[in-house]
Amino acid sequence: MANLLARLTAVLLLASSLCSCGGDSGGGSSTPGVDEGTFNLPSAVALMQLCLESYQMLSDFEDGQTFTLPAPYTLREQFYTEEHFSGDGLNGKVPIAFVATSGDAIYVVFRGTKTISEWISDAMFGQVAYPYVANGGKTETGFSAIYDGIRAPLIQEVTSLAGGGTYTTLYITGHSLGGALSVLAAPDLAAQTPFTQPVVYTFAGPRAGDPMFASVYNAIKNSWRVVNTNDEAPKVPTSVTTIIGPPPQYKPELFFYEHVDREYDITFGVPVHSISDLVFNHSSCNYFATLCGRTSSPAQCRQMGQGLNDCSFS
């Protein structure tokens, strides 16, 4: 059953590229307060709304429209990743992240998987060295390649903003693949910018690296992984992942993965029995709606996300 669910999880992320997130899901607030190492619901809701905006960024790009953010946010920069199929996207690139500001905070927001070509990259599950901090361990190959492709301009943008303003807090967030990219970015940005303790909230994120990487990452104390207990995506790559090498030897190779600290569980959907369950349980819209359901004004919260990434809240 475990192997079946692992295969179905791959289908989940592929299916997510072919359909809208749908489901019963909203949220937002203005600039959240700085977390002090404890889970902060207003922060989680506001950051999940920004994750929905990251998917909207891709939709606007595909439709040839200008991507903007609602108040109180100011969009500062967008970052693009290479497509892996020729002819997909403008000049072979699609938006994968953006940087925004609001008040005294900078926001780095990574988009999750939405296209088939991204899933091909994401599904490697091998590992490469994490070279951005000392003794950084290893991180997943596909996630690492995407992050490395935008790393230099991302650090430059955050550093430039830090030097030219009175920003005191750096928030990093993402859903699905975006969660993995957030985990890869956080130790690097902590080392390369003035924000040595960024606030990180990820949603539905897979494991991103090995135990050594997780140990280094865990020096970041204001970090939370929001996980639907029925979502299979955070369960991959498995703690011990076997990849069969190329012919003619077909030599198996073992890779070890470990989640970073501080999981915050939510529950929606049902245990997986079908592809539709997998898609529903991983939906960014449903993550948002469930968090909104824990606020004092769920309907008003959900309205903030209405229409983003085709989310529909009734």
CSV table of C-alpha atoms in Angstrom, one decimal:
chain,number,residue,atom,x,y,z
A,1,MET,CA,0.0,0.0,0.0
A,2,ALA,CA,2.9,2.4,0.8
A,3,ASN,CA,4.4,1.9,-2.6
A,4,LEU,CA,1.0,2.4,-4.2
A,5,LEU,CA,0.5,5.7,-2.4
A,6,ALA,CA,4.0,6.8,-3.3
A,7,ARG,CA,3.1,6.2,-7.0
A,8,LEU,CA,-0.3,7.8,-6.6
A,9,THR,CA,1.4,10.9,-5.0
A,10,ALA,CA,3.3,11.3,-8.3
A,11,VAL,CA,0.0,11.1,-10.1
A,12,LEU,CA,-1.4,13.8,-7.7
A,13,LEU,CA,1.2,16.3,-8.6
A,14,LEU,CA,0.8,15.4,-12.3
A,15,ALA,CA,-3.0,15.7,-12.0
A,16,SER,CA,-2.7,19.0,-10.3
A,17,SER,CA,-1.0,20.3,-13.4
A,18,LEU,CA,-4.1,19.4,-15.5
A,19,CYS,CA,-6.9,20.6,-13.3
A,20,SER,CA,-7.7,23.6,-11.1
A,21,CYS,CA,-7.5,23.2,-7.4
A,22,GLY,CA,-11.2,23.5,-6.9
A,23,GLY,CA,-12.5,22.3,-3.6
A,24,ASP,CA,-14.0,24.1,-0.7
A,25,SER,CA,-11.4,26.4,0.4
A,26,GLY,CA,-9.7,31.6,1.2
A,27,GLY,CA,-7.8,33.9,3.7
A,28,GLY,CA,-5.8,36.7,4.4
A,29,SER,CA,-4.9,39.4,6.6
A,30,SER,CA,-2.6,42.4,6.4
A,31,THR,CA,1.0,42.2,7.3
A,32,PRO,CA,1.3,39.5,10.0
A,33,GLY,CA,3.1,39.9,13.2
A,34,VAL,CA,6.5,38.5,13.7
A,35,ASP,CA,6.4,34.9,15.2
A,36,GLU,CA,8.4,34.3,18.3
A,37,GLY,CA,9.0,30.6,17.7
A,38,THR,CA,5.3,29.7,18.2
A,39,PHE,CA,2.7,29.0,15.5
A,40,ASN,CA,0.9,32.2,14.5
A,41,LEU,CA,-2.4,31.7,12.8
A,42,PRO,CA,-2.7,35.2,11.3
A,43,SER,CA,0.8,34.8,9.8
A,44,ALA,CA,-0.1,31.4,8.4
A,45,VAL,CA,-3.3,32.7,6.8
A,46,ALA,CA,-1.6,35.7,5.3
A,47,LEU,CA,1.3,33.7,3.9
A,48,MET,CA,-1.0,31.0,2.5
A,49,GLN,CA,-2.9,33.8,0.7
A,50,LEU,CA,0.4,34.8,-0.8
A,51,CYS,CA,1.0,31.2,-1.9
A,52,LEU,CA,-2.4,31.5,-3.8
A,53,GLU,CA,-1.1,34.7,-5.4
A,54,SER,CA,2.0,32.8,-6.6
A,55,TYR,CA,-0.3,30.4,-8.6
A,56,GLN,CA,-2.2,33.4,-9.8
A,57,MET,CA,1.1,34.8,-11.0
A,58,LEU,CA,1.5,31.8,-13.3
A,59,SER,CA,-2.1,32.1,-14.6
A,60,ASP,CA,-1.6,35.8,-15.4
A,61,PHE,CA,1.6,34.9,-17.2
A,62,GLU,CA,-0.1,32.3,-19.3
A,63,ASP,CA,-2.9,34.7,-20.1
A,64,GLY,CA,-0.5,37.5,-21.0
A,65,GLN,CA,-1.7,39.7,-18.2
A,66,THR,CA,0.3,41.8,-15.7
A,67,PHE,CA,0.5,40.2,-12.3
A,68,THR,CA,-0.2,42.5,-9.4
A,69,LEU,CA,-0.7,42.1,-5.6
A,70,PRO,CA,-3.5,43.5,-3.5
A,71,ALA,CA,-2.9,46.0,-0.7
A,72,PRO,CA,-1.0,46.1,1.5
A,73,TYR,CA,1.7,44.4,-0.6
A,74,THR,CA,4.0,45.9,-3.2
A,75,LEU,CA,5.4,43.5,-5.8
A,76,ARG,CA,9.1,44.1,-6.1
A,77,GLU,CA,10.4,41.3,-8.4
A,78,GLN,CA,9.4,38.1,-10.2
A,79,PHE,CA,11.8,35.2,-10.8
A,80,TYR,CA,11.6,32.7,-13.7
A,81,THR,CA,12.6,29.1,-14.1
A,82,GLU,CA,13.4,27.2,-17.3
A,83,GLU,CA,10.7,25.0,-18.8
A,84,HIS,CA,11.8,21.5,-19.8
A,85,PHE,CA,9.7,21.3,-23.0
A,86,SER,CA,10.7,23.5,-25.9
A,87,GLY,CA,7.9,25.9,-26.8
A,88,ASP,CA,6.4,26.0,-23.4
A,89,GLY,CA,6.4,29.5,-21.9
A,90,LEU,CA,7.9,32.8,-23.1
A,91,ASN,CA,11.6,32.1,-24.0
A,92,GLY,CA,11.3,28.8,-22.2
A,93,LYS,CA,10.7,30.3,-18.8
A,94,VAL,CA,7.8,30.6,-16.4
A,95,PRO,CA,7.5,32.5,-13.1
A,96,ILE,CA,8.4,30.5,-10.0
A,97,ALA,CA,8.8,33.1,-7.2
A,98,PHE,CA,8.3,36.7,-6.3
A,99,VAL,CA,9.5,39.1,-3.7
A,100,ALA,CA,7.1,41.6,-2.2
A,101,THR,CA,7.2,44.1,0.7
A,102,SER,CA,4.6,45.5,3.2
A,103,GLY,CA,5.4,47.7,6.1
A,104,ASP,CA,8.7,46.6,7.7
A,105,ALA,CA,8.6,43.1,6.1
A,106,ILE,CA,10.0,41.5,3.0
A,107,TYR,CA,8.2,38.4,1.6
A,108,VAL,CA,9.8,35.7,-0.6
A,109,VAL,CA,7.1,33.5,-2.1
A,110,PHE,CA,7.7,30.4,-4.1
A,111,ARG,CA,5.1,28.8,-6.4
A,112,GLY,CA,4.2,25.2,-6.3
A,113,THR,CA,4.1,22.7,-9.1
A,114,LYS,CA,1.6,23.3,-11.8
A,115,THR,CA,3.1,22.2,-15.1
A,116,ILE,CA,4.0,18.7,-16.4
A,117,SER,CA,7.6,19.8,-17.1
A,118,GLU,CA,8.1,21.0,-13.5
A,119,TRP,CA,6.9,17.6,-12.2
A,120,ILE,CA,9.5,15.8,-14.4
A,121,SER,CA,12.2,17.9,-12.6
A,122,ASP,CA,10.6,17.6,-9.2
A,123,ALA,CA,10.4,13.8,-9.4
A,124,MET,CA,14.1,13.0,-9.5
A,125,PHE,CA,14.5,12.3,-5.7
A,126,GLY,CA,18.3,11.9,-6.0
A,127,GLN,CA,20.5,14.2,-4.0
A,128,VAL,CA,23.2,16.8,-4.5
A,129,ALA,CA,25.4,18.7,-2.1
A,130,TYR,CA,23.9,21.8,-0.5
A,131,PRO,CA,26.8,24.2,-1.0
A,132,TYR,CA,25.5,27.5,0.4
A,133,VAL,CA,26.4,26.9,4.1
A,134,ALA,CA,29.1,24.9,5.8
A,135,ASN,CA,28.4,21.2,6.4
A,136,GLY,CA,25.0,21.7,4.6
A,137,GLY,CA,24.4,18.1,3.8
A,138,LYS,CA,22.5,17.2,0.6
A,139,THR,CA,19.2,18.2,-0.9
A,140,GLU,CA,16.9,16.8,-3.5
A,141,THR,CA,18.3,17.1,-7.1
A,142,GLY,CA,15.3,18.6,-8.9
A,143,PHE,CA,14.4,21.1,-6.1
A,144,SER,CA,18.0,22.1,-5.9
A,145,ALA,CA,18.3,22.8,-9.6
A,146,ILE,CA,15.3,25.0,-9.6
A,147,TYR,CA,16.5,27.0,-6.6
A,148,ASP,CA,20.0,27.3,-8.0
A,149,GLY,CA,18.6,28.8,-11.2
A,150,ILE,CA,17.1,31.8,-9.3
A,151,ARG,CA,19.4,32.0,-6.3
A,152,ALA,CA,21.7,34.8,-7.4
A,153,PRO,CA,19.0,37.4,-8.4
A,154,LEU,CA,16.9,36.4,-5.4
A,155,ILE,CA,19.7,37.1,-2.9
A,156,GLN,CA,20.6,40.3,-4.8
A,157,GLU,CA,16.9,41.5,-4.5
A,158,VAL,CA,16.6,40.8,-0.8
A,159,THR,CA,20.0,42.3,-0.1
A,160,SER,CA,19.2,45.4,-2.1
A,161,LEU,CA,15.9,45.9,-0.3
A,162,ALA,CA,17.5,45.4,3.1
A,163,GLY,CA,20.1,48.0,2.3
A,164,GLY,CA,17.7,50.5,1.0
A,165,GLY,CA,14.9,50.4,3.6
A,166,THR,CA,14.0,49.9,7.2
A,167,TYR,CA,12.9,46.2,6.9
A,168,THR,CA,13.2,44.2,10.0
A,169,THR,CA,11.6,40.8,9.1
A,170,LEU,CA,12.0,38.4,6.2
A,171,TYR,CA,9.1,36.0,5.5
A,172,ILE,CA,9.7,32.9,3.3
A,173,THR,CA,6.7,30.8,2.2
A,174,GLY,CA,5.5,28.3,-0.5
A,175,HIS,CA,3.0,25.5,-1.1
A,176,SER,CA,4.0,22.0,-2.4
A,177,LEU,CA,7.2,22.5,-4.5
A,178,GLY,CA,7.2,26.0,-3.2
A,179,GLY,CA,7.5,24.6,0.3
A,180,ALA,CA,10.6,22.6,-0.7
A,181,LEU,CA,12.1,25.7,-2.4
A,182,SER,CA,11.4,27.7,0.8
A,183,VAL,CA,13.3,25.2,2.9
A,184,LEU,CA,16.2,25.4,0.5
A,185,ALA,CA,16.2,29.1,0.4
A,186,ALA,CA,15.9,29.8,4.1
A,187,PRO,CA,19.4,28.8,5.4
A,188,ASP,CA,21.0,30.5,2.3
A,189,LEU,CA,19.1,33.8,2.8
A,190,ALA,CA,19.9,33.6,6.6
A,191,ALA,CA,23.6,33.4,5.8
A,192,GLN,CA,23.7,35.8,2.9
A,193,THR,CA,21.4,38.6,4.0
A,194,PRO,CA,21.0,40.6,7.3
A,195,PHE,CA,18.0,38.4,8.2
A,196,THR,CA,19.7,35.7,10.2
A,197,GLN,CA,16.3,34.4,11.6
A,198,PRO,CA,13.8,34.5,8.8
A,199,VAL,CA,10.2,33.5,9.5
A,200,VAL,CA,9.3,30.4,7.4
A,201,TYR,CA,5.9,28.9,6.8
A,202,THR,CA,5.5,26.1,4.3
A,203,PHE,CA,2.3,24.3,3.2
A,204,ALA,CA,2.1,20.7,1.9
A,205,GLY,CA,5.9,20.6,1.4
A,206,PRO,CA,7.8,17.4,0.6
A,207,ARG,CA,11.0,16.4,2.3
A,208,ALA,CA,13.8,18.5,0.8
A,209,GLY,CA,17.0,17.1,2.2
A,210,ASP,CA,19.0,14.6,4.2
A,211,PRO,CA,19.4,14.5,8.0
A,212,MET,CA,22.5,16.7,7.9
A,213,PHE,CA,20.7,19.4,5.9
A,214,ALA,CA,17.7,19.2,8.3
A,215,SER,CA,20.0,19.7,11.3
A,216,VAL,CA,21.6,22.8,9.7
A,217,TYR,CA,18.1,24.1,8.8
A,218,ASN,CA,16.8,23.7,12.3
A,219,ALA,CA,18.9,26.6,13.5
A,220,ILE,CA,16.0,28.6,12.0
A,221,LYS,CA,13.6,28.8,15.0
A,222,ASN,CA,10.6,30.6,13.5
A,223,SER,CA,9.8,27.9,11.0
A,224,TRP,CA,6.6,25.9,10.6
A,225,ARG,CA,5.4,23.1,8.1
A,226,VAL,CA,1.6,23.2,7.8
A,227,VAL,CA,0.5,19.7,6.8
A,228,ASN,CA,-2.9,18.2,6.1
A,229,THR,CA,-2.8,14.8,7.8
A,230,ASN,CA,-4.5,13.3,4.7
A,231,ASP,CA,-2.1,14.7,2.2
A,232,GLU,CA,0.4,12.2,0.7
A,233,ALA,CA,2.8,14.8,-0.8
A,234,PRO,CA,4.5,15.6,2.5
A,235,LYS,CA,5.3,11.9,2.8
A,236,VAL,CA,7.7,12.0,-0.2
A,237,PRO,CA,10.5,11.5,-0.8
A,238,THR,CA,10.3,8.6,1.7
A,239,SER,CA,12.8,8.7,4.6
A,240,VAL,CA,14.8,6.0,2.8
A,241,THR,CA,14.5,6.4,-1.0
A,242,THR,CA,15.9,3.8,-3.4
A,243,ILE,CA,16.7,4.9,-7.0
A,244,ILE,CA,17.7,2.3,-9.6
A,245,GLY,CA,20.7,3.3,-11.6
A,246,PRO,CA,21.1,3.3,-15.4
A,247,PRO,CA,21.7,0.1,-17.5
A,248,PRO,CA,23.5,-2.1,-17.8
A,249,GLN,CA,24.2,-2.4,-14.0
A,250,TYR,CA,20.9,-1.0,-12.7
A,251,LYS,CA,22.7,-0.5,-9.4
A,252,PRO,CA,20.3,0.6,-6.6
A,253,GLU,CA,21.3,3.7,-4.6
A,254,LEU,CA,19.9,4.7,-1.3
A,255,PHE,CA,19.1,8.3,-0.3
A,256,PHE,CA,18.1,9.4,3.2
A,257,TYR,CA,15.6,12.2,3.8
A,258,GLU,CA,14.4,14.0,6.9
A,259,HIS,CA,11.8,16.7,7.4
A,260,VAL,CA,12.8,19.9,9.0
A,261,ASP,CA,11.4,20.7,12.5
A,262,ARG,CA,8.0,22.0,13.7
A,263,GLU,CA,5.0,20.5,12.0
A,264,TYR,CA,1.6,22.0,12.4
A,265,ASP,CA,-1.2,19.6,11.5
A,266,ILE,CA,-4.5,20.4,10.0
A,267,THR,CA,-7.1,17.9,8.6
A,268,PHE,CA,-9.4,18.1,5.7
A,269,GLY,CA,-10.5,15.5,3.1
A,270,VAL,CA,-10.4,11.7,3.8
A,271,PRO,CA,-7.7,9.1,3.7
A,272,VAL,CA,-6.7,8.5,0.1
A,273,HIS,CA,-8.7,6.0,-1.9
A,274,SER,CA,-8.7,7.7,-5.3
A,275,ILE,CA,-6.9,10.2,-7.5
A,276,SER,CA,-9.6,12.8,-6.6
A,277,ASP,CA,-8.8,12.3,-2.9
A,278,LEU,CA,-5.1,12.9,-3.6
A,279,VAL,CA,-5.9,16.1,-5.5
A,280,PHE,CA,-8.4,17.4,-3.0
A,281,ASN,CA,-6.1,16.7,0.0
A,282,HIS,CA,-3.2,18.5,-1.6
A,283,SER,CA,-5.2,21.5,-2.9
A,284,SER,CA,-3.8,24.9,-2.0
A,285,CYS,CA,-7.4,26.2,-1.9
A,286,ASN,CA,-8.3,23.7,0.7
A,287,TYR,CA,-5.2,24.4,2.8
A,288,PHE,CA,-6.3,28.1,2.8
A,289,ALA,CA,-9.9,27.4,3.6
A,290,THR,CA,-9.0,25.1,6.5
A,291,LEU,CA,-6.8,27.7,8.0
A,292,CYS,CA,-9.5,30.3,7.6
A,293,GLY,CA,-11.9,28.0,9.4
A,294,ARG,CA,-9.7,28.4,12.5
A,295,THR,CA,-10.0,32.2,12.5
A,296,SER,CA,-12.8,34.2,14.1
A,297,SER,CA,-14.3,35.2,10.7
A,298,PRO,CA,-13.9,32.2,8.3
A,299,ALA,CA,-16.2,33.6,5.6
A,300,GLN,CA,-14.4,37.0,5.5
A,301,CYS,CA,-11.1,35.2,5.5
A,302,ARG,CA,-11.9,32.9,2.6
A,303,GLN,CA,-13.2,35.9,0.6
A,304,MET,CA,-9.7,37.2,0.5
A,305,GLY,CA,-8.7,34.2,-1.6
A,306,GLN,CA,-11.8,34.0,-3.8
A,307,GLY,CA,-10.8,33.5,-7.4
A,308,LEU,CA,-7.1,33.1,-6.8
A,309,ASN,CA,-5.8,29.9,-8.5
A,310,ASP,CA,-9.4,29.2,-9.4
A,311,CYS,CA,-10.4,28.9,-5.7
A,312,SER,CA,-14.1,29.0,-5.2
A,313,PHE,CA,-15.6,29.4,-1.7
A,314,SER,CA,-19.4,29.1,-1.3
